[in-house]
Coordinates of C-alpha atoms in Angstrom, one line a residue:
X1389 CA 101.5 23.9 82.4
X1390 CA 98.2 24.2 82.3
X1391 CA 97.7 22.6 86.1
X1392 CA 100.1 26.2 87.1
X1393 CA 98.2 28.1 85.1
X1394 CA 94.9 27.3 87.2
X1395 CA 96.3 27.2 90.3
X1396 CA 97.5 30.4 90.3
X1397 CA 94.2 31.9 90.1
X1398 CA 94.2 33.0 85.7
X1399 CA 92.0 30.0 84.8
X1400 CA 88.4 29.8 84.6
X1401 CA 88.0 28.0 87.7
X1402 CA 89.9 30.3 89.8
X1403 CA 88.1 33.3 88.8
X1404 CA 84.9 32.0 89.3
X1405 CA 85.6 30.6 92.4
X1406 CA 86.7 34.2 93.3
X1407 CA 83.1 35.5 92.1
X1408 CA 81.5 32.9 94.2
X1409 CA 83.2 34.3 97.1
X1410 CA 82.6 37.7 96.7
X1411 CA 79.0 37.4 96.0
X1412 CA 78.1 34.8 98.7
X1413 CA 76.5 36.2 101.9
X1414 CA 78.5 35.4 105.2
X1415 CA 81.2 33.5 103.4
X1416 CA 84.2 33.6 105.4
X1417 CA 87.5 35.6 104.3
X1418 CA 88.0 39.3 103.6
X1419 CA 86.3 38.6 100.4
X1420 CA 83.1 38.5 102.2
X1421 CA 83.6 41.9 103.8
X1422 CA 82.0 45.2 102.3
X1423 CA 84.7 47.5 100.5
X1424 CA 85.4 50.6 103.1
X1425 CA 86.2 53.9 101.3
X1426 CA 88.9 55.1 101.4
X1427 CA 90.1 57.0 104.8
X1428 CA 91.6 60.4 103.8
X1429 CA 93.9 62.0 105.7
X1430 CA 92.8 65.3 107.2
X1431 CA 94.7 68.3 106.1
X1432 CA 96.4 69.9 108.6
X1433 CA 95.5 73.1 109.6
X1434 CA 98.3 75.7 109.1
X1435 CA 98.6 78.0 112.2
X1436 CA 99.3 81.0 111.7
X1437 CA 102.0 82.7 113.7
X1438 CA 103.4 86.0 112.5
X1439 CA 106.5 87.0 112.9
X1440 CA 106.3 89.6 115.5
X1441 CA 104.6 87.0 117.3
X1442 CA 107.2 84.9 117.2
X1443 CA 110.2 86.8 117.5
X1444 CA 108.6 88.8 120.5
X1445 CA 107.9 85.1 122.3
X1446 CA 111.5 84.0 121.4
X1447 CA 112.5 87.2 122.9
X1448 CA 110.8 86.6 126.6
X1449 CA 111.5 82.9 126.3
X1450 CA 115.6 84.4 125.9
X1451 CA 114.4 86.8 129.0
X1452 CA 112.8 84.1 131.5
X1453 CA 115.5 81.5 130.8
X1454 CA 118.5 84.4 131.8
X1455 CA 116.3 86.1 134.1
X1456 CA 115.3 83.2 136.4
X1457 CA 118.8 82.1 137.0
X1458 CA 119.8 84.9 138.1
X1459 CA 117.2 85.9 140.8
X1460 CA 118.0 82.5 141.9
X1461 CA 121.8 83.2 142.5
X1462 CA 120.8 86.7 143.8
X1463 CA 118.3 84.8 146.1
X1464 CA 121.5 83.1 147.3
X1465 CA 123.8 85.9 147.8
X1466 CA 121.1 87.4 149.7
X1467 CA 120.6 84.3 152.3
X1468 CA 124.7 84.5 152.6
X1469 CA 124.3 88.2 153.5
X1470 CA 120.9 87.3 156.1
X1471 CA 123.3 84.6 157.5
X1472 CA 126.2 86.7 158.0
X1473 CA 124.1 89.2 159.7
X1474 CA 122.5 86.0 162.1
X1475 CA 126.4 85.1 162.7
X1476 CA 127.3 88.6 164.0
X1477 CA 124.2 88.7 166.5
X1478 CA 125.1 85.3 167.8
X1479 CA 128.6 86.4 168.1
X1480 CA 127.7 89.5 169.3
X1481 CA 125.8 87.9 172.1
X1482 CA 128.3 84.6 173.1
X1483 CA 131.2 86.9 172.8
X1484 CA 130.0 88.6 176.5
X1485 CA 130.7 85.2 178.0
X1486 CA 134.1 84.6 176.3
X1487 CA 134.9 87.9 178.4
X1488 CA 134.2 86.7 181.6
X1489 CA 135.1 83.3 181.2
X1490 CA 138.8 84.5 179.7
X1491 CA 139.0 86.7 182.2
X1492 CA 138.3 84.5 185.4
X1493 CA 134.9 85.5 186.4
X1494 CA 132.7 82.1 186.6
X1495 CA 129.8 83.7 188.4
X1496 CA 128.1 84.6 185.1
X1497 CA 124.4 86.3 184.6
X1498 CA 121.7 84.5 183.4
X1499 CA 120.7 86.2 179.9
X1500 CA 117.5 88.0 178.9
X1501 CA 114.7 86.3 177.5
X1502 CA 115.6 87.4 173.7
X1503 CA 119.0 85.7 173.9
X1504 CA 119.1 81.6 173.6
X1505 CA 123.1 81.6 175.0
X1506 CA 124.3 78.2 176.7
X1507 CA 127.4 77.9 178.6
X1508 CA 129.1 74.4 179.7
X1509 CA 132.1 73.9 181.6
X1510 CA 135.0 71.6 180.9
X1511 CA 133.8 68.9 182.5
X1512 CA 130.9 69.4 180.2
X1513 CA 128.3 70.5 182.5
X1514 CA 126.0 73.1 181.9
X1515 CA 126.5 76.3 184.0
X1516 CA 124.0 78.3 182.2
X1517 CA 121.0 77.8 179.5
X1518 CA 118.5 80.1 178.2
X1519 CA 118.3 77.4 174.8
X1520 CA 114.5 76.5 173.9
X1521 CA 113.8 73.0 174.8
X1522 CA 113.9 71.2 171.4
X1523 CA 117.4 72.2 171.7
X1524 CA 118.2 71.2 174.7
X1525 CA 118.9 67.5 174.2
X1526 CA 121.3 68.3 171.8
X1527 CA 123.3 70.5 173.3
X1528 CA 125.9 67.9 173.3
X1529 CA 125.9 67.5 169.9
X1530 CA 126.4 71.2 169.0
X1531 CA 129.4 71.6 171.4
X1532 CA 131.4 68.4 169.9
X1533 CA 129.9 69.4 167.0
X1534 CA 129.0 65.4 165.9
X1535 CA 125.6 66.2 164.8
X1536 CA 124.1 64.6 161.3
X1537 CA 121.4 67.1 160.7
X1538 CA 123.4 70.2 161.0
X1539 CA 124.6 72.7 158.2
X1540 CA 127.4 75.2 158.5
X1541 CA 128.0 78.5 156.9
X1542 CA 131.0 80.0 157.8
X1543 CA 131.2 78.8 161.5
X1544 CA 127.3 79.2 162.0
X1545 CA 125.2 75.8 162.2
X1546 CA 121.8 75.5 160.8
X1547 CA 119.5 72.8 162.9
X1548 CA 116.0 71.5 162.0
X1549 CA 114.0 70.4 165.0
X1550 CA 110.4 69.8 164.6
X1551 CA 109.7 71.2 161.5
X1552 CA 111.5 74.0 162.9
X1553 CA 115.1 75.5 161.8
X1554 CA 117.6 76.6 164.4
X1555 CA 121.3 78.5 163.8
X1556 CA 123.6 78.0 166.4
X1557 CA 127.1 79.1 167.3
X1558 CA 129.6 77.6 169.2
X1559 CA 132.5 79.8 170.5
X1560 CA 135.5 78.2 172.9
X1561 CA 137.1 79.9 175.7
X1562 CA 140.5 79.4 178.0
X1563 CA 139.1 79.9 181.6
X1564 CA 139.0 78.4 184.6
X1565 CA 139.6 74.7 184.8
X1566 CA 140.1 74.3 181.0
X1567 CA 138.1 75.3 177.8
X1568 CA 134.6 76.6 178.6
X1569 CA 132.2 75.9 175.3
X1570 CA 129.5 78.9 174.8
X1571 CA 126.8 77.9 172.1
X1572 CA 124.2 80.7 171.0
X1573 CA 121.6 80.3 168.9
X1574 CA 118.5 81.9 167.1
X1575 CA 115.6 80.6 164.9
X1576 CA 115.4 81.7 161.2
X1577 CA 112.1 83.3 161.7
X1578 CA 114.1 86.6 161.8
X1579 CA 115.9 85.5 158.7
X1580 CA 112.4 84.7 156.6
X1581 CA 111.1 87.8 157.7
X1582 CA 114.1 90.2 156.3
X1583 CA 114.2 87.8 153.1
X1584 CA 110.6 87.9 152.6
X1585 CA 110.2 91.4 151.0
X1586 CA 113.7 91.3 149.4
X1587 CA 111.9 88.0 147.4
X1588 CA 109.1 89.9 146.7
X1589 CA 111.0 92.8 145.5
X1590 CA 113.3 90.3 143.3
X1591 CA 110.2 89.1 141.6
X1592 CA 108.7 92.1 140.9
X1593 CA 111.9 93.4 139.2
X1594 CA 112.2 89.9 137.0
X1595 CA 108.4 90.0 136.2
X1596 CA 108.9 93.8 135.4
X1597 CA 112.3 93.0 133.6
X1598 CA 110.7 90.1 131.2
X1599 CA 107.5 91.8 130.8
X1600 CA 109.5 94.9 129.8
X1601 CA 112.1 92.5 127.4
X1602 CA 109.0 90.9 125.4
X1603 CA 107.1 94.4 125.5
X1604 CA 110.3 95.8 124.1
X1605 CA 110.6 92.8 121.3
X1606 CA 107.2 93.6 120.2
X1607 CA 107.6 96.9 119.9
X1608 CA 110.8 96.7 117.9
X1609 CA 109.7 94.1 115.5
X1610 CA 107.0 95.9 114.8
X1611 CA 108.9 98.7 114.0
X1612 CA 111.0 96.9 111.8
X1613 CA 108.8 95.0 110.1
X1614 CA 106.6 97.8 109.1
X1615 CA 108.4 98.4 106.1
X1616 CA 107.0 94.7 105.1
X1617 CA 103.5 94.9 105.9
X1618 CA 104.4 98.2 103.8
X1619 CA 105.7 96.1 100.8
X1620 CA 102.4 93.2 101.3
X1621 CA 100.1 96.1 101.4
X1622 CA 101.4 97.3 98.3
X1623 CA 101.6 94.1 96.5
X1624 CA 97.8 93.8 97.2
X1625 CA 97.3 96.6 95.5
X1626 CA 99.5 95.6 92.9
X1627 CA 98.4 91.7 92.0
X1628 CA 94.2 93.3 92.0
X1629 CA 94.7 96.1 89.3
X1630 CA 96.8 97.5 87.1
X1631 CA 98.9 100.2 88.7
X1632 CA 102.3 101.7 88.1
X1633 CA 103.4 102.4 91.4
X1634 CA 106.3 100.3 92.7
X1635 CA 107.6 98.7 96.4
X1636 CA 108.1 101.2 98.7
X1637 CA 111.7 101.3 99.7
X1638 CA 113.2 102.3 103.0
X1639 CA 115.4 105.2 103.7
X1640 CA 117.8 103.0 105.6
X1641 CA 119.7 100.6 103.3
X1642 CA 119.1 97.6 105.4
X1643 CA 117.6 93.8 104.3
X1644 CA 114.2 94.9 103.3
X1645 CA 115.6 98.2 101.2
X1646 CA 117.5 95.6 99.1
X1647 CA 114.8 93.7 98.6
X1648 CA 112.0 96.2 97.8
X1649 CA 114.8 97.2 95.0
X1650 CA 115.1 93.8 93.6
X1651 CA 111.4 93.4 93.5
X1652 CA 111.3 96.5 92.0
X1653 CA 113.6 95.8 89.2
X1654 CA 111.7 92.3 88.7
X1655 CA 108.4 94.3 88.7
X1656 CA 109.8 96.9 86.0
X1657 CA 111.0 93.9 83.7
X1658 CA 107.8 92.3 83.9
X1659 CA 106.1 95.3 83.0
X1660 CA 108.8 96.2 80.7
X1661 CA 107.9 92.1 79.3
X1662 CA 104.0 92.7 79.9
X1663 CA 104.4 96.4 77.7
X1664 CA 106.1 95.2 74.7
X1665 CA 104.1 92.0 74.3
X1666 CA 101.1 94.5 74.0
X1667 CA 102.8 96.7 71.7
X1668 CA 103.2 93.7 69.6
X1669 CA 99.5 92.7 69.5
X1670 CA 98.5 96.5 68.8
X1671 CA 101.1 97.2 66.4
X1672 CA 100.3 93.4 64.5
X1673 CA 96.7 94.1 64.6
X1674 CA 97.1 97.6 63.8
X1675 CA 99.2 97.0 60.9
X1676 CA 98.3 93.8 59.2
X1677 CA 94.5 94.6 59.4
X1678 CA 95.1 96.6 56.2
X1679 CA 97.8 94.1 54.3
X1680 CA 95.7 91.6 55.2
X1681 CA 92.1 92.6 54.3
X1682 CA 93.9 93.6 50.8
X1683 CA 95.6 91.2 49.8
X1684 CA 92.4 88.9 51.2
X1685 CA 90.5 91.0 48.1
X1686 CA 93.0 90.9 45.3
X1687 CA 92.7 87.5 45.7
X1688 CA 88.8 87.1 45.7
X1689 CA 89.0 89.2 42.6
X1690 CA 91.7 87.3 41.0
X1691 CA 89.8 83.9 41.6
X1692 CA 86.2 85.1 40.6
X1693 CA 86.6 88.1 37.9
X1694 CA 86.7 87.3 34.6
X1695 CA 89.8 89.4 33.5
X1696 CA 92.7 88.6 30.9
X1697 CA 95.9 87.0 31.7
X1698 CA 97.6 90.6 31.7
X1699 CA 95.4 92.1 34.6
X1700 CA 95.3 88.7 36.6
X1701 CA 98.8 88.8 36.6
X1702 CA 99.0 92.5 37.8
X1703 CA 96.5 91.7 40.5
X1704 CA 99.0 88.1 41.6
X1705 CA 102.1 90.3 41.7
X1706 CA 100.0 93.4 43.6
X1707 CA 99.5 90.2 46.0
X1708 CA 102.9 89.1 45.9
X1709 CA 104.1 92.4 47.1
X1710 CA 101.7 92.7 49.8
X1711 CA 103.1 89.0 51.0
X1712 CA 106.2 90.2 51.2
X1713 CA 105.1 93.2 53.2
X1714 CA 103.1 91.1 55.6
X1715 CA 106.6 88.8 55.8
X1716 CA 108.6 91.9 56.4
X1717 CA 106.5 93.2 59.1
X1718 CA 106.0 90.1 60.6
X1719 CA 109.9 89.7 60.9
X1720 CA 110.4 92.9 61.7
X1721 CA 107.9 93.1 64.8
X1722 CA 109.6 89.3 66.2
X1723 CA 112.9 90.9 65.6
X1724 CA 112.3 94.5 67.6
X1725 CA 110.8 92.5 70.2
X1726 CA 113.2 89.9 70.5
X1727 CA 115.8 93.2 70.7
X1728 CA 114.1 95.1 73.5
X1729 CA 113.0 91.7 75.5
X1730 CA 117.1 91.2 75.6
X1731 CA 117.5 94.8 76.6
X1732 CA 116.5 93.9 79.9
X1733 CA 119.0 91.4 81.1
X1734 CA 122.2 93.2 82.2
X1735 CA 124.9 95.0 80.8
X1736 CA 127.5 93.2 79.6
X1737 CA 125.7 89.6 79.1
X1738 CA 127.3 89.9 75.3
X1739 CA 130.3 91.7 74.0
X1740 CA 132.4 91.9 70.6
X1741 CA 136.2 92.6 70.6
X1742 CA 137.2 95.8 68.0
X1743 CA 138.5 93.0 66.0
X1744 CA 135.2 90.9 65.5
X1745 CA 133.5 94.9 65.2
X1746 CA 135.5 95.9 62.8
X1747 CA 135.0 92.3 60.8
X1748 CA 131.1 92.1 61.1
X1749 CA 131.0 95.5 59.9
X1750 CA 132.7 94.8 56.6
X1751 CA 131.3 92.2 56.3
X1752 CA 127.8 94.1 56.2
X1753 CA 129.8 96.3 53.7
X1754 CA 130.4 93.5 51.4
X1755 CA 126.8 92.3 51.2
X1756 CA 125.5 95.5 50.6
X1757 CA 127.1 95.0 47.7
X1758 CA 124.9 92.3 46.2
X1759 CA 121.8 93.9 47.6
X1760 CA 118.6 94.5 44.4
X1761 CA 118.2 97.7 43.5
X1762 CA 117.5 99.5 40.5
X1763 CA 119.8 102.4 41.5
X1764 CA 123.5 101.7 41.2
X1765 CA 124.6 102.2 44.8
X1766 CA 128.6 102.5 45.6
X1767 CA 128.8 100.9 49.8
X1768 CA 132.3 102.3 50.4
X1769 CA 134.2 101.9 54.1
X1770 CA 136.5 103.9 56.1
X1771 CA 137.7 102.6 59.1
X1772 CA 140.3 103.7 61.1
X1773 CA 141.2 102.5 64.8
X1774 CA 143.8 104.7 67.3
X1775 CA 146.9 102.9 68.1
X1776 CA 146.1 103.3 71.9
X1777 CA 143.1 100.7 71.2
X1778 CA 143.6 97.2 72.5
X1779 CA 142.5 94.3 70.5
X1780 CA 141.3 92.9 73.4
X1781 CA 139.2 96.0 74.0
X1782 CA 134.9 95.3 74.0
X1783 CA 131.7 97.3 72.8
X1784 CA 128.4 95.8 74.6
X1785 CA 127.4 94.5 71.8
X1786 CA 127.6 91.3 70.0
X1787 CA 129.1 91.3 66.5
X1788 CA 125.8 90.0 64.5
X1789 CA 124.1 93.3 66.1
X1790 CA 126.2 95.2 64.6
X1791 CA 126.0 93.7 60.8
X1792 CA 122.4 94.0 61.8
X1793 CA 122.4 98.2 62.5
X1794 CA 124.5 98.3 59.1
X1795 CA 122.2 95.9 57.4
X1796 CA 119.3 98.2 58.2
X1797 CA 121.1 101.8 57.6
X1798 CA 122.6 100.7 54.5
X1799 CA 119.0 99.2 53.3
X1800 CA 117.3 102.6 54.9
X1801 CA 119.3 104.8 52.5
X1802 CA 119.1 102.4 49.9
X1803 CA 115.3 103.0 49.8
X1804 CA 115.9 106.3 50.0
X1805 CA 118.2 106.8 47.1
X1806 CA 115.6 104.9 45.1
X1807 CA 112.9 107.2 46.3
X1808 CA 114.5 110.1 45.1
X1809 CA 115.3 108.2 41.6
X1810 CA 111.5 108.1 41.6
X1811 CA 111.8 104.4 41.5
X1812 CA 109.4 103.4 44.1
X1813 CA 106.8 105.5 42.1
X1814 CA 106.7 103.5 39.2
X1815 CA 108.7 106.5 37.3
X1816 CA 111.5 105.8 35.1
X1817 CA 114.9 105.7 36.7
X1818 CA 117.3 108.8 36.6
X1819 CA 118.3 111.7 39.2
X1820 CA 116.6 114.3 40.0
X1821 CA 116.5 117.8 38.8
X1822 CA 119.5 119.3 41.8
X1823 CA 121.3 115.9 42.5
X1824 CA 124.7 116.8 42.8
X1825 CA 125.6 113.5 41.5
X1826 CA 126.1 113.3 37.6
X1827 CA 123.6 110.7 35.5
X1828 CA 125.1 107.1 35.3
X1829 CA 127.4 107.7 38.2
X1830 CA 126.6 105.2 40.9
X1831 CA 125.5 106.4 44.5
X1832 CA 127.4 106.8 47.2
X1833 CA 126.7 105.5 50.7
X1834 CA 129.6 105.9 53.3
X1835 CA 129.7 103.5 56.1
X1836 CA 132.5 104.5 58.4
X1837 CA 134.2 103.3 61.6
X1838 CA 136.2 104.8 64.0
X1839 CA 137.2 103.1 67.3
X1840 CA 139.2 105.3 70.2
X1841 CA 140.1 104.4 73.8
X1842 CA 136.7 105.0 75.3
X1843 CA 134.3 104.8 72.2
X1844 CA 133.4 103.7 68.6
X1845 CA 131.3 105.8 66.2
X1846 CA 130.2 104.1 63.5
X1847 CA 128.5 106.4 60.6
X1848 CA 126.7 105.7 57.6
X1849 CA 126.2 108.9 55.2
X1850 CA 123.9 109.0 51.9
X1851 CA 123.1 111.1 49.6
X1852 CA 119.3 110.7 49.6
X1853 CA 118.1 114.4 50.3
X1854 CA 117.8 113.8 53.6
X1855 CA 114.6 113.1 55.8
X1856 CA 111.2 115.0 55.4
X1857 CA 110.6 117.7 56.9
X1858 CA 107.5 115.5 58.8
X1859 CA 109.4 112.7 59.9
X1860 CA 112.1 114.3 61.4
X1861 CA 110.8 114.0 64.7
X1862 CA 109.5 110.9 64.3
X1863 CA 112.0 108.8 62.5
X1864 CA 112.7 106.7 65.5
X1865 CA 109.3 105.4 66.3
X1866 CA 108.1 102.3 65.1
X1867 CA 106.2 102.4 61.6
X1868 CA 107.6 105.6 60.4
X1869 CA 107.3 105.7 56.9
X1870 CA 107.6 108.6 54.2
X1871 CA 104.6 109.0 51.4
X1872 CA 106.8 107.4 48.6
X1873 CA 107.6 104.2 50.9
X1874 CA 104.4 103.5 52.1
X1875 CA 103.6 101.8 48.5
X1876 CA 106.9 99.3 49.1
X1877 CA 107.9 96.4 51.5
X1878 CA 109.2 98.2 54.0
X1879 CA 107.6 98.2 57.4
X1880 CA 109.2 101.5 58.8
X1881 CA 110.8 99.4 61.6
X1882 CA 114.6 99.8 60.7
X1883 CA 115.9 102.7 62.6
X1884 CA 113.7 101.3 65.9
X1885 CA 115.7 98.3 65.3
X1886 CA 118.7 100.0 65.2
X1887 CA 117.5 102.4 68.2
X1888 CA 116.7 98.9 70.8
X1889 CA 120.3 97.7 69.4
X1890 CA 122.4 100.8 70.6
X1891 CA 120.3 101.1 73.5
X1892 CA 120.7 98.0 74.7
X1893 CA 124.5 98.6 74.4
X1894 CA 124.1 101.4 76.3
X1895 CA 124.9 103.5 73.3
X1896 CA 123.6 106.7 71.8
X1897 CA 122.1 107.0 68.2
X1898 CA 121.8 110.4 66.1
X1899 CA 120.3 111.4 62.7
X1900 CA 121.6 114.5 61.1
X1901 CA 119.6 115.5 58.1
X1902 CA 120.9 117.6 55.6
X1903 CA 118.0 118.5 53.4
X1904 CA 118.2 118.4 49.6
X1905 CA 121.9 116.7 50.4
X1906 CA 121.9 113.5 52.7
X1907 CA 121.0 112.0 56.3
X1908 CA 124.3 110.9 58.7
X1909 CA 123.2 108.3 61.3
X1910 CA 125.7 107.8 64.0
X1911 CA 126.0 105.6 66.4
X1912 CA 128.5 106.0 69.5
X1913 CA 129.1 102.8 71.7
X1914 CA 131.2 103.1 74.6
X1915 CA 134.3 100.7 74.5
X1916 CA 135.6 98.8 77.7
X1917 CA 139.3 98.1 78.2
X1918 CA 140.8 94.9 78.9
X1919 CA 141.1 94.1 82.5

């Protein structure tokens, strides 16, 4: 074992012998080279290409690649055309001949210089010949028509001699003798120079028509993508300060419209996200600087003073109190928060059937029940749901949300009622001087519910006196707080609560105050039928 151990390189032997190696000058082996760094790979350089740039190029590229096929079949149709026009001349000129042959006269003129005409006899002589003398010799050929190097179109034969390109025709006629064979012919230098400018006019027109296609593809993409250098410009603006302008969106509801409004919407909830999380650390720091810093001193006093038990024990419940504070406010911060952040998602994302509304709600009803207070408090509820309701019918709202808004209303006039007992105060319990209610009866708070086809209201009705005259404006915002309360645990965040709740369930929340009598809170949800 020991033998495998050192061969395989672990024992002391090996590893030494490895040393060796690498520290031995010119010893053979990749050991004895020098260790290279590292190559790293170069980082490619992105190009950039915009999108008019490339859409404009894609554009021409579509252009050339229609464009130059079809100059090349027009190109085509206009040699057809030339050659046509060659095959009527030569016609034109050999038909003369056919004439006189067909007609018995053999003693035929010699044509002008212009005209390359041949005529042979039947016995295949040649009884005129104005041809040029490369095509001469093969005169033969372009009567029997046996030639290799010779093209038709349409009747007329194409002949290169000598770097030079011929068109012949051969026309037969029934004369003297037999069939007489009259061959005229013409070089394409006629041809070339009526194609010449129609080639040069072709090109023009598909230079001018690709130029005008990728001029046209620039100038349109442009246009179009303006709205996006529109959006990037603003988004600059956007991600370097702190502005409340949005994406500019398009009057024409195309693409880019759509997606200015998305970004828009996903702006407004991050701002909406970005808002509330600052509203959190200004109200947190605004309102726990106070709890904080006194409950930090009744402690410090507690610990150092030298008071009796009685007084230290005022001072630990003073601090007690102002713990609890702290841990409502906390809660109650975390819990508007967590309200409004879920706000933002879209309606519908929860619901709660009439059924589970109705349940949750008396279900509040029996817990206010069992809630401390040192003013006997009667929670009575009335509900009462049309017959034209569907079970199966839905609030935008899930059920817990709505134990929560009667959690909080019920606890709201709760306070209340003990504020106008002149229990909060430290005075002894007992109505005040005008209550309508008798001494030793309990109070009455009314929670009711009433569901139709197209909405619940849900009410909850004290008899509390009603709001100040100071806070009736101001009852919904957060930390709202009469004088007498400010000394308790509340944190003047309940009807805020219950405000992001029925706003969240696209709902509408109303306070009517009846001074010296009672404040009515309603809240009116809209109800969905079953589909």
């Amino acid at each position: 074992m020991s033998e495998s151990r050192d061969g395989n390189g672990s024992g002391g032997s090996g590893a030494g012998g490895v040393d060796a190696a690498l520290a031995a000058p010119g010893a053979p082996g990749p050991a004895s080279a020098p260790l290279a760094p590292p190559r790293l790979k170069p980082r490619r350089r992105r190009r950039r290409v915009t999108i008019r740039a490339r859409i404009a190029l894609g554009s021409l590229l579509i252009a050339v690649l229609i464009a130059v096929p079809a100059a090349l079949l027009i190109d085509a149709q206009l040699q057809h055309i030339v050659r046509l026009g060659t095959a009527d001349g030569l016609a034109g000129d050999a038909g003369e001949y056919v004439d006189d042959i067909e007609s018995g006269d053999t003693a035929l003129e010699k044509p002008p210089v212009w005209q390359w005409v041949a005529v042979v006899r039947p016995d295949g002589s040649t009884a005129i010949s104005s041809l040029p003398k490369p095509l001469r010799p093969l005169l033969p050929d372009l009567v029997h028509d046996d030639a290799d190097d010779v093209t038709r179109d349409g009747g007329v034969r194409e002949t290169r001699v000598d770097d030079t390109s011929y068109v012949t025709l051969a026309l037969t006629a029934d004369g003297t003798g037999g069939t007489w064979t009259i061959v005229a012919a013409d070089d394409t230098s006629s041809e070339d120079a009526e194609l010449g400018p129609m080639r040069l006019l072709l090109l023009a027109i598909v230079i001018v028509l690709v130029a005008g296609v990728g001029a046209t593809g620039w100038l349109l993409t442009r246009f179009s993508l303006r709205p996006v250098q529109d959006l990037q410009q603003t988004a600059e603006r956007l991600s370097v300060g702190r502005s409340g302008e949005l994406l500019p969106v398009g009057a024409v509801d195309d693409e880019i419209s759509r997606l200015a409004r998305t970004l828009n919407r996903l702006i407004e909830r991050m701002r909406a996200a970005t808002n509330r999380e600052r509203q959190l650390v200004s109200d947190a720091s605004h309102e726990l600087r106070t709890p904080v810093a006194v409950l930090r001193t009744r402690l410090e006093l507690a610990a150092t003073a030298d008071v009796d038990a009685a007084t230290l024990r005022r001072d630990l419940e003073a601090a007690q109190r102002d713990a609890e504070r702290l841990s409502t406010l906390v809660t109650s911060l975390l819990e508007l928060s967590t309200i409004e952040a879920r706000g933002d998602q879209p309606r519908g994302a929860v619901h709660a059937t009439i059924g589970d509304l109705h349940d949750e709600v008396a279900a509040a009803v029996d817990r206010a029940a069992f809630r401390a207070s040192t003013v006997e408090v009667d929670v009575a509820l009335d509900s009462a749901v049309e017959p034209a309701v569907s079970p199966r019918a839905t609030v935008a709202l899930a059920a817990e949300d709505a134990g929560r808004i009667v959690d909080n209303l019920v606890g709201n006039a709760v306070r209340a009622l003990e504020e106008r007992a002149g229990v909060s105060g430290g005075a002894p319990g007992g109505a005040p001087a005008g209550d309508p209610s008798s001494p030793g009866e309990p109070q009455r708070i009314l929670v009711a519910l009433a569901v139709g086809p197209e909405r619940a209201e849900l009410r909850v009705v004290d008899q509390a006196g009603g709001l100040p005259p100071e806070l009736e404006r101001s009852a919904l915002q957060r930390f709202t707080r009469g004088p007498k309360a400010r000394s308790g645990t509340g944190a003047g965040l309940g009807l805020p609560i219950v405000a992001a709740l029925v706003s969240a369930a696209s709902g509408e929340l109303r306070l009517d105050s009846r001074r010296g009598e009672g404040l009515t809170v309603v809240v009116t949800l809209p109800v969905t039928a079953p589909e």
